[in-house]
Tab-separated table of C-alpha atoms and ligand atoms in Angstrom:
chain	number	residue	atom	x	y	z
A	1	MET	CA	119.999	115.093	118.748
A	2	ASP	CA	123.631	115.450	117.907
A	3	ASN	CA	124.121	114.673	114.262
A	4	ASN	CA	121.186	116.480	112.678
A	5	GLU	CA	123.367	118.403	110.234
A	6	SER	CA	124.324	115.212	108.429
A	7	LEU	CA	120.657	114.335	107.989
A	8	LEU	CA	120.055	117.469	106.016
A	9	THR	CA	120.694	116.386	102.464
A	10	GLY	CA	122.262	119.631	101.374
A	11	ASP	CA	121.659	123.318	101.772
A	12	PHE	CA	120.122	123.362	98.316
A	13	SER	CA	123.021	125.217	96.728
A	14	GLU	CA	124.445	121.769	96.048
A	15	GLU	CA	123.277	118.939	93.840
A	16	VAL	CA	124.322	115.330	93.771
A	17	ASP	CA	126.652	115.785	90.823
A	18	GLY	CA	127.056	119.519	91.354
A	19	ARG	CA	125.854	120.146	87.833
A	20	GLU	CA	122.171	120.881	87.666
A	21	ASN	CA	122.709	123.800	89.952
A	22	PRO	CA	122.907	126.795	87.572
A	23	LEU	CA	119.798	125.598	85.764
A	24	ARG	CA	117.652	125.403	88.848
A	25	PRO	CA	115.190	128.309	88.879
A	26	LYS	CA	115.483	130.434	92.007
A	27	LEU	CA	112.284	132.474	91.726
A	28	LEU	CA	108.733	131.681	90.651
A	29	ASP	CA	109.153	133.812	87.524
A	30	ASP	CA	112.022	131.577	86.345
A	31	PHE	CA	109.979	128.416	86.855
A	32	GLN	CA	108.759	127.505	83.361
A	33	GLY	CA	105.315	126.097	82.565
A	34	GLN	CA	102.746	124.865	85.126
A	35	LYS	CA	100.854	128.155	84.763
A	36	THR	CA	97.929	127.443	87.088
A	37	LEU	CA	100.146	126.002	89.792
A	38	LYS	CA	102.458	129.011	89.606
A	39	GLU	CA	99.605	131.501	89.751
A	40	ASN	CA	98.106	129.816	92.787
A	41	LEU	CA	101.422	129.559	94.605
A	42	SER	CA	102.082	133.209	93.874
A	43	ILE	CA	98.776	134.144	95.542
A	44	TYR	CA	99.478	131.976	98.595
A	45	ILE	CA	102.923	133.577	98.916
A	46	GLN	CA	101.580	137.128	98.628
A	47	ALA	CA	98.810	136.402	101.122
A	48	ALA	CA	101.158	134.822	103.681
A	49	ARG	CA	103.670	137.652	103.270
A	50	GLY	CA	100.888	140.219	103.653
A	51	ARG	CA	99.852	138.625	106.939
A	52	LYS	CA	103.499	138.195	107.981
A	53	GLU	CA	102.805	134.528	108.589
A	54	PRO	CA	104.619	131.402	107.409
A	55	LEU	CA	103.148	129.718	104.377
A	56	ASP	CA	100.700	126.873	104.987
A	57	HIS	CA	102.174	123.364	104.783
A	58	LEU	CA	102.537	122.286	101.166
A	59	PHE	CA	102.256	118.788	99.702
A	60	LEU	CA	103.822	118.199	96.276
A	61	ALA	CA	103.128	114.990	94.385
A	62	GLY	CA	104.378	113.898	90.986
A	63	PRO	CA	106.972	111.853	89.110
A	64	PRO	CA	110.693	112.544	89.654
A	65	GLY	CA	112.401	115.468	87.906
A	66	LEU	CA	109.324	117.702	87.585
A	67	GLY	CA	110.523	120.428	89.935
A	68	LYS	CA	109.355	119.506	93.456
A	69	THR	CA	112.738	120.227	95.097
A	70	THR	CA	113.102	123.298	92.906
A	71	LEU	CA	109.741	124.611	94.104
A	72	ALA	CA	110.769	124.168	97.750
A	73	GLY	CA	113.797	126.371	97.084
A	74	ILE	CA	111.671	128.900	95.252
A	75	MET	CA	109.167	129.074	98.101
A	76	ALA	CA	112.014	129.736	100.540
A	77	ASN	CA	113.457	132.482	98.318
A	78	GLU	CA	110.077	134.082	97.731
A	79	MET	CA	109.283	134.011	101.450
A	80	ASP	CA	112.798	135.168	102.431
A	81	ALA	CA	112.943	132.106	104.608
A	82	GLU	CA	115.624	129.649	105.608
A	83	LEU	CA	115.452	126.272	103.819
A	84	LYS	CA	116.201	122.897	105.347
A	85	VAL	CA	116.231	119.905	103.029
A	86	THR	CA	116.091	116.259	103.999
A	87	SER	CA	114.593	113.034	102.763
A	88	ALA	CA	112.467	110.545	104.713
A	89	PRO	CA	114.787	107.533	104.233
A	90	ALA	CA	117.584	109.544	105.917
A	91	LEU	CA	115.473	109.856	109.069
A	92	GLU	CA	115.789	106.631	111.024
A	93	LYS	CA	114.683	107.486	114.549
A	94	PRO	CA	112.494	110.121	116.243
A	95	LYS	CA	115.671	111.786	117.493
A	96	ASP	CA	116.775	112.350	113.892
A	97	LEU	CA	113.647	114.331	113.154
A	98	ALA	CA	113.633	116.026	116.559
A	99	GLY	CA	117.244	117.067	115.971
A	100	ILE	CA	116.255	118.970	112.858
A	101	MET	CA	113.051	120.342	114.345
A	102	THR	CA	114.961	121.931	117.217
A	103	THR	CA	117.094	123.930	114.763
A	104	ILE	CA	114.061	125.378	112.990
A	105	THR	CA	113.612	129.138	113.223
A	106	GLU	CA	110.465	131.176	112.597
A	107	GLY	CA	109.267	130.733	109.016
A	108	THR	CA	111.781	128.001	108.079
A	109	ILE	CA	110.789	125.993	105.029
A	110	PHE	CA	111.424	122.384	105.952
A	111	PHE	CA	111.482	120.155	102.873
A	112	ILE	CA	111.102	116.388	103.278
A	113	ASP	CA	111.512	114.431	100.081
A	114	GLU	CA	109.981	110.956	99.623
A	115	ILE	CA	107.662	111.686	102.523
A	116	HIS	CA	105.714	108.454	101.848
A	117	ARG	CA	108.700	106.618	103.318
A	118	LEU	CA	108.515	108.279	106.726
A	119	LYS	CA	108.405	105.792	109.595
A	120	PRO	CA	105.138	105.757	111.647
A	121	ALA	CA	106.770	107.031	114.858
A	122	LEU	CA	108.235	109.980	112.977
A	123	GLU	CA	104.969	110.612	111.203
A	124	GLU	CA	103.272	110.969	114.573
A	125	MET	CA	105.878	113.437	115.732
A	126	LEU	CA	105.355	115.407	112.552
A	127	TYR	CA	101.541	115.561	112.990
A	128	ILE	CA	101.918	117.396	116.270
A	129	ALA	CA	104.663	119.643	114.943
A	130	MET	CA	102.575	120.582	111.903
A	131	GLU	CA	99.431	121.272	113.846
A	132	ASP	CA	100.520	122.579	117.242
A	133	PHE	CA	104.116	123.627	116.532
A	134	GLU	CA	105.400	121.410	119.303
A	135	ILE	CA	107.211	118.111	119.497
A	136	ASP	CA	106.821	115.379	122.065
A	137	TRP	CA	110.087	114.266	123.531
A	138	VAL	CA	110.472	111.267	125.848
A	139	ILE	CA	113.004	111.620	128.648
A	140	GLY	CA	114.270	108.609	130.528
A	141	GLN	CA	113.320	104.974	130.139
A	142	GLY	CA	110.926	102.432	131.608
A	143	PRO	CA	108.461	103.448	134.324
A	144	SER	CA	110.269	106.714	135.045
A	145	ALA	CA	110.019	107.863	131.399
A	146	ARG	CA	108.071	111.034	130.870
A	147	THR	CA	107.136	113.095	127.859
A	148	ILE	CA	107.858	116.759	127.566
A	149	ARG	CA	106.553	119.043	124.866
A	150	ILE	CA	109.123	121.256	123.182
A	151	PRO	CA	107.810	124.262	121.266
A	152	VAL	CA	108.850	124.677	117.627
A	153	PRO	CA	108.609	128.106	115.954
A	154	PRO	CA	105.889	128.333	113.287
A	155	PHE	CA	107.361	126.829	110.128
A	156	THR	CA	106.264	125.459	106.759
A	157	LEU	CA	106.595	121.803	105.926
A	158	ILE	CA	106.912	120.954	102.253
A	159	GLY	CA	106.440	117.232	101.717
A	160	ALA	CA	107.232	115.767	98.312
A	161	THR	CA	106.416	112.323	96.996
A	162	THR	CA	106.266	110.292	93.831
A	163	LYS	CA	103.654	108.088	95.498
A	164	ALA	CA	100.830	110.226	96.841
A	165	GLY	CA	98.683	107.126	97.365
A	166	GLN	CA	101.116	105.747	99.935
A	167	VAL	CA	101.009	108.771	102.228
A	168	ALA	CA	98.999	108.069	105.390
A	169	SER	CA	95.802	110.086	105.379
A	170	PRO	CA	96.329	111.705	108.828
A	171	LEU	CA	99.588	113.124	107.493
A	172	TYR	CA	98.145	114.126	104.138
A	173	SER	CA	95.202	115.895	105.752
A	174	ARG	CA	97.512	118.192	107.714
A	175	PHE	CA	98.802	119.869	104.573
A	176	GLY	CA	96.861	123.060	103.854
A	177	ILE	CA	97.913	123.075	100.188
A	178	ALA	CA	98.141	119.882	98.128
A	179	VAL	CA	99.356	119.973	94.563
A	180	ARG	CA	99.952	117.365	91.925
A	181	ILE	CA	102.568	118.300	89.300
A	182	GLU	CA	101.787	116.790	85.920
A	183	LEU	CA	104.250	115.958	83.135
A	184	TYR	CA	105.157	119.037	81.061
A	185	SER	CA	103.891	119.671	77.532
A	186	PRO	CA	106.402	119.967	74.661
A	187	GLU	CA	105.782	123.747	74.597
A	188	GLU	CA	106.682	124.028	78.287
A	189	LEU	CA	109.761	121.873	77.766
A	190	LYS	CA	110.816	124.086	74.885
A	191	SER	CA	110.933	127.108	77.162
A	192	ILE	CA	112.957	125.117	79.710
A	193	ILE	CA	115.444	124.088	77.011
A	194	ARG	CA	115.699	127.648	75.673
A	195	ARG	CA	116.318	128.987	79.167
A	196	SER	CA	118.946	126.322	79.953
A	197	ALA	CA	120.691	126.832	76.593
A	198	GLY	CA	120.865	130.550	77.396
A	199	ILE	CA	122.375	129.953	80.834
A	200	LEU	CA	124.895	127.412	79.538
A	201	GLU	CA	125.600	129.530	76.431
A	202	ILE	CA	124.758	126.697	74.079
A	203	GLU	CA	124.000	127.452	70.443
A	204	ILE	CA	120.860	125.630	69.333
A	205	ASN	CA	118.267	126.413	66.670
A	206	GLU	CA	114.540	126.534	67.308
A	207	GLU	CA	113.742	123.359	65.375
A	208	SER	CA	116.320	121.419	67.372
A	209	VAL	CA	114.786	122.775	70.583
A	210	GLY	CA	111.471	121.300	69.409
A	211	ILE	CA	112.975	117.888	68.697
A	212	LEU	CA	114.623	117.749	72.107
A	213	ALA	CA	111.395	118.819	73.801
A	214	GLU	CA	109.525	115.924	72.134
A	215	CYS	CA	112.135	113.499	73.475
A	216	SER	CA	112.214	114.790	77.046
A	217	ARG	CA	109.498	112.510	78.471
A	218	GLY	CA	107.573	115.487	79.827
A	219	THR	CA	110.334	115.967	82.398
A	220	PRO	CA	112.544	119.058	82.908
A	221	ARG	CA	115.384	117.011	84.398
A	222	VAL	CA	115.444	114.832	81.265
A	223	ALA	CA	115.308	117.933	79.036
A	224	ASN	CA	118.352	119.422	80.778
A	225	ARG	CA	120.198	116.122	80.671
A	226	LEU	CA	119.562	115.690	76.955
A	227	LEU	CA	120.654	119.256	76.274
A	228	ARG	CA	123.956	118.654	78.065
A	229	ARG	CA	124.578	115.418	76.168
A	230	MET	CA	123.770	117.090	72.851
A	231	ARG	CA	126.242	119.810	73.787
A	232	ASP	CA	128.882	117.055	74.134
A	233	PHE	CA	128.049	115.602	70.732
A	234	ALA	CA	127.994	119.072	69.184
A	235	GLN	CA	131.326	119.998	70.740
A	236	VAL	CA	133.092	116.913	69.442
A	237	LEU	CA	131.272	116.424	66.157
A	238	ASN	CA	130.110	119.886	65.074
A	239	ASN	CA	132.182	122.777	66.455
A	240	GLY	CA	129.810	123.260	69.355
A	241	LYS	CA	126.602	124.062	67.508
A	242	ILE	CA	123.566	121.858	68.148
A	243	THR	CA	121.779	121.174	64.868
A	244	ASN	CA	119.140	118.655	63.836
A	245	SER	CA	121.749	116.280	62.488
A	246	VAL	CA	123.749	116.436	65.742
A	247	ILE	CA	120.570	115.576	67.633
A	248	HIS	CA	119.698	112.665	65.359
A	249	GLU	CA	123.225	111.344	65.701
A	250	GLY	CA	123.237	111.885	69.474
A	251	LEU	CA	119.826	110.367	70.131
A	252	GLY	CA	120.732	107.401	67.940
A	253	ARG	CA	123.889	106.809	69.940
A	254	MET	CA	121.947	107.098	73.187
A	255	GLU	CA	119.313	104.684	71.816
A	256	ILE	CA	116.530	107.195	72.381
A	257	ASP	CA	113.800	107.211	69.733
A	258	HIS	CA	111.895	110.170	68.261
A	259	LEU	CA	109.286	110.033	71.039
A	260	GLY	CA	111.919	109.960	73.767
A	261	LEU	CA	111.530	106.264	74.543
A	262	GLU	CA	114.720	104.731	75.887
A	263	LYS	CA	115.931	101.188	75.429
A	264	LEU	CA	114.261	100.121	78.658
A	265	ASP	CA	110.913	101.654	77.691
A	266	ARG	CA	110.953	99.589	74.527
A	267	GLU	CA	112.001	96.547	76.526
A	268	ILE	CA	108.980	97.051	78.802
A	269	LEU	CA	106.639	97.157	75.804
A	270	ARG	CA	108.351	94.175	74.166
A	271	VAL	CA	108.184	92.052	77.328
A	272	ILE	CA	104.482	92.781	77.866
A	273	ILE	CA	103.725	91.994	74.214
A	274	GLU	CA	105.902	88.936	73.742
A	275	ASN	CA	106.050	87.334	77.186
A	276	TYR	CA	102.605	88.253	78.484
A	277	ASP	CA	100.518	88.371	75.340
A	278	GLY	CA	99.910	92.102	75.723
A	279	GLY	CA	99.107	91.844	79.451
A	280	PRO	CA	97.785	92.220	82.021
A	281	VAL	CA	100.957	91.666	83.992
A	282	GLY	CA	101.623	92.826	87.561
A	283	ALA	CA	104.215	95.519	88.257
A	284	GLU	CA	106.391	93.217	90.387
A	285	THR	CA	106.529	90.521	87.718
A	286	LEU	CA	107.191	93.071	85.009
A	287	ALA	CA	109.984	94.690	87.033
A	288	ILE	CA	111.678	91.318	87.520
A	289	SER	CA	111.331	90.511	83.809
A	290	ILE	CA	113.137	93.694	82.789
A	291	GLY	CA	115.644	93.595	85.640
A	292	GLU	CA	114.631	96.909	87.207
A	293	ALA	CA	113.425	97.928	90.650
A	294	VAL	CA	109.653	98.209	90.818
A	295	GLU	CA	110.044	101.816	92.083
A	296	SER	CA	111.875	102.986	88.985
A	297	LEU	CA	109.398	101.120	86.781
A	298	GLU	CA	106.457	102.830	88.487
A	299	ASP	CA	107.988	106.258	89.097
A	300	PHE	CA	110.096	106.879	86.023
A	301	TYR	CA	109.134	104.631	83.112
A	302	GLU	CA	105.397	104.087	83.463
A	303	PRO	CA	104.120	107.680	83.790
A	304	TYR	CA	105.504	108.599	80.388
A	305	LEU	CA	104.442	105.354	78.717
A	306	ILE	CA	100.944	105.905	80.088
A	307	GLN	CA	100.868	109.548	79.028
A	308	ARG	CA	101.959	108.608	75.521
A	309	GLY	CA	99.155	106.076	75.421
A	310	PHE	CA	101.367	102.978	75.177
A	311	ILE	CA	100.309	101.217	78.344
A	312	ASN	CA	97.328	101.173	80.653
A	313	ARG	CA	97.276	100.508	84.369
A	314	THR	CA	94.363	98.220	85.151
A	315	PRO	CA	93.382	96.602	88.463
A	316	ARG	CA	94.732	93.301	87.120
A	317	GLY	CA	98.045	94.746	85.964
A	318	ARG	CA	99.650	96.539	83.040
A	319	THR	CA	98.431	96.100	79.485
A	320	VAL	CA	99.819	97.498	76.253
A	321	THR	CA	97.660	99.404	73.770
A	322	HIS	CA	97.465	99.081	69.994
A	323	LEU	CA	99.796	102.071	69.749
A	324	ALA	CA	102.486	100.068	71.508
A	325	TYR	CA	102.282	97.279	68.903
A	326	LYS	CA	102.510	99.934	66.196
A	327	HIS	CA	105.449	101.730	67.794
A	328	MET	CA	107.290	98.439	68.264
A	329	ASN	CA	106.500	97.364	64.723
A	330	ILE	CA	104.844	94.197	65.960
A	331	LEU	CA	101.738	92.912	64.244
A	332	LEU	CA	98.615	92.977	66.395
A	333	PRO	CA	97.614	89.341	67.033
A	334	GLN	CA	94.266	88.231	65.637
A	335	GLY	CA	91.431	88.781	68.064
A	336	LYS	CA	93.105	91.830	69.623
A	337	GLU	CA	91.906	94.307	66.992
A	338	GLY	CA	88.731	95.214	68.859
A	339	GLU	CA	90.351	95.527	72.271
A	340	ASN	CA	91.231	98.682	74.204
A	341	GLU	CA	89.513	101.255	72.077
A	342	ASP	CA	90.400	104.187	74.276
A	343	GLN	CA	93.732	104.887	72.741
A	344	ARG	CA	94.907	108.197	74.053
A	345	LEU	CA	97.741	110.074	72.448
A	346	LEU	CA	97.901	112.998	74.766
A	347	PHE	CA	100.560	115.083	73.076
B	401	LIG	P1	112.079	116.704	91.661
B	401	LIG	O1	112.404	117.248	93.025
B	401	LIG	O2	110.619	116.781	91.344
B	401	LIG	O3	112.637	115.340	91.402
B	401	LIG	P2	113.813	118.825	90.754
B	401	LIG	O4	113.203	119.995	91.447
B	401	LIG	O5	115.089	118.295	91.318
B	401	LIG	O6	112.753	117.665	90.575
B	401	LIG	O7	114.013	119.276	89.222
B	401	LIG	C1	114.989	118.700	88.386
B	401	LIG	C2	115.684	119.763	87.573
B	401	LIG	O8	114.803	120.191	86.541
B	401	LIG	C3	116.039	121.040	88.361
B	401	LIG	O9	117.373	121.066	88.731
B	401	LIG	C4	115.768	122.174	87.420
B	401	LIG	O10	116.970	122.549	86.769
B	401	LIG	C5	114.843	121.597	86.388
B	401	LIG	N1	113.468	122.089	86.497
B	401	LIG	C6	112.434	121.467	87.115
B	401	LIG	N2	111.296	122.149	86.941
B	401	LIG	C7	111.586	123.224	86.201
B	401	LIG	C8	110.810	124.323	85.667
B	401	LIG	N3	109.486	124.388	85.858
B	401	LIG	N4	111.460	125.262	84.954
B	401	LIG	C9	112.783	125.168	84.722
B	401	LIG	N5	113.562	124.164	85.165
B	401	LIG	C10	112.982	123.206	85.908
């Protein structure tokens, strides 16, 4: 129980590259979009505060970059609570988790990212902590080993995952609030870009905001990243002002198309069409074919391609839709015209 501080992946004021920080909303009011989710969370916060109780445990599922970590910070700020942030892969042994649990104070918000990767022994420890606010601790070894129960002050666990389906049901069922965050609409992304441009003092016109929003893959992190890159292009090529032509130039150089598809997205579509006759092809095989890890294929690339209606996930694997052939400028092979009628263009 000695090195728990190093297992906490930051006190939340820091980010991996130290950059996203000023753009991260601190309060629920600053969190753009996701209206229903925000309204509900606001009620849960008010109710818990009214009762002077910690918030119920909260489960957040959804693709990366949609604001799960941000929400954990917001919940801590709104509850005036301490925040502890870690991620399941950083927790190797029960003592790693116990080390953090013993530093928890009343009302602490304990955020565990990638909670689907928690080891079974740690999961078990967490069940008891979540439900009874105690942890089991084994002292000694062999026949003389005995278990003592250490009390933990009432706290709130926020578990985040990109893979809700991989979370063991006993763990999942102990969360009082479970939320799935969906990809953002272009309108929601526009307000994120406007807000970020204001904070970073970037000059950008409304039409350019709209173009960037369309290319942000429904993801705030991508929207902020694109805005920063466009600021670079604008600074060097256009005296700092982001205009439509700067964006077209910038996106072209970054090989991002008008729907926000990156080179690898197009490679995914091309491989399914050309190597697998439109699919179905399994995720593992597809990942190998494009030289990516299956996690990044499933977590980052696929959700947007599915939302845009370019690919379908079927029990037998991934298939492309007619829209994908059209987007890639590849002629639909004969005999495929009648297939997959349910083309969904959700935006
Ligand atoms: P996740 O934990 O889901 O991967 P993060 O919480 O790290 O995502 O969010 C990535 C970045 O996107 C944050 O730093 C923040 O700047 C921005 N962001 C996410 N959601 C929102 C939102 N609803 N409004 C404004 N900015 C957001």
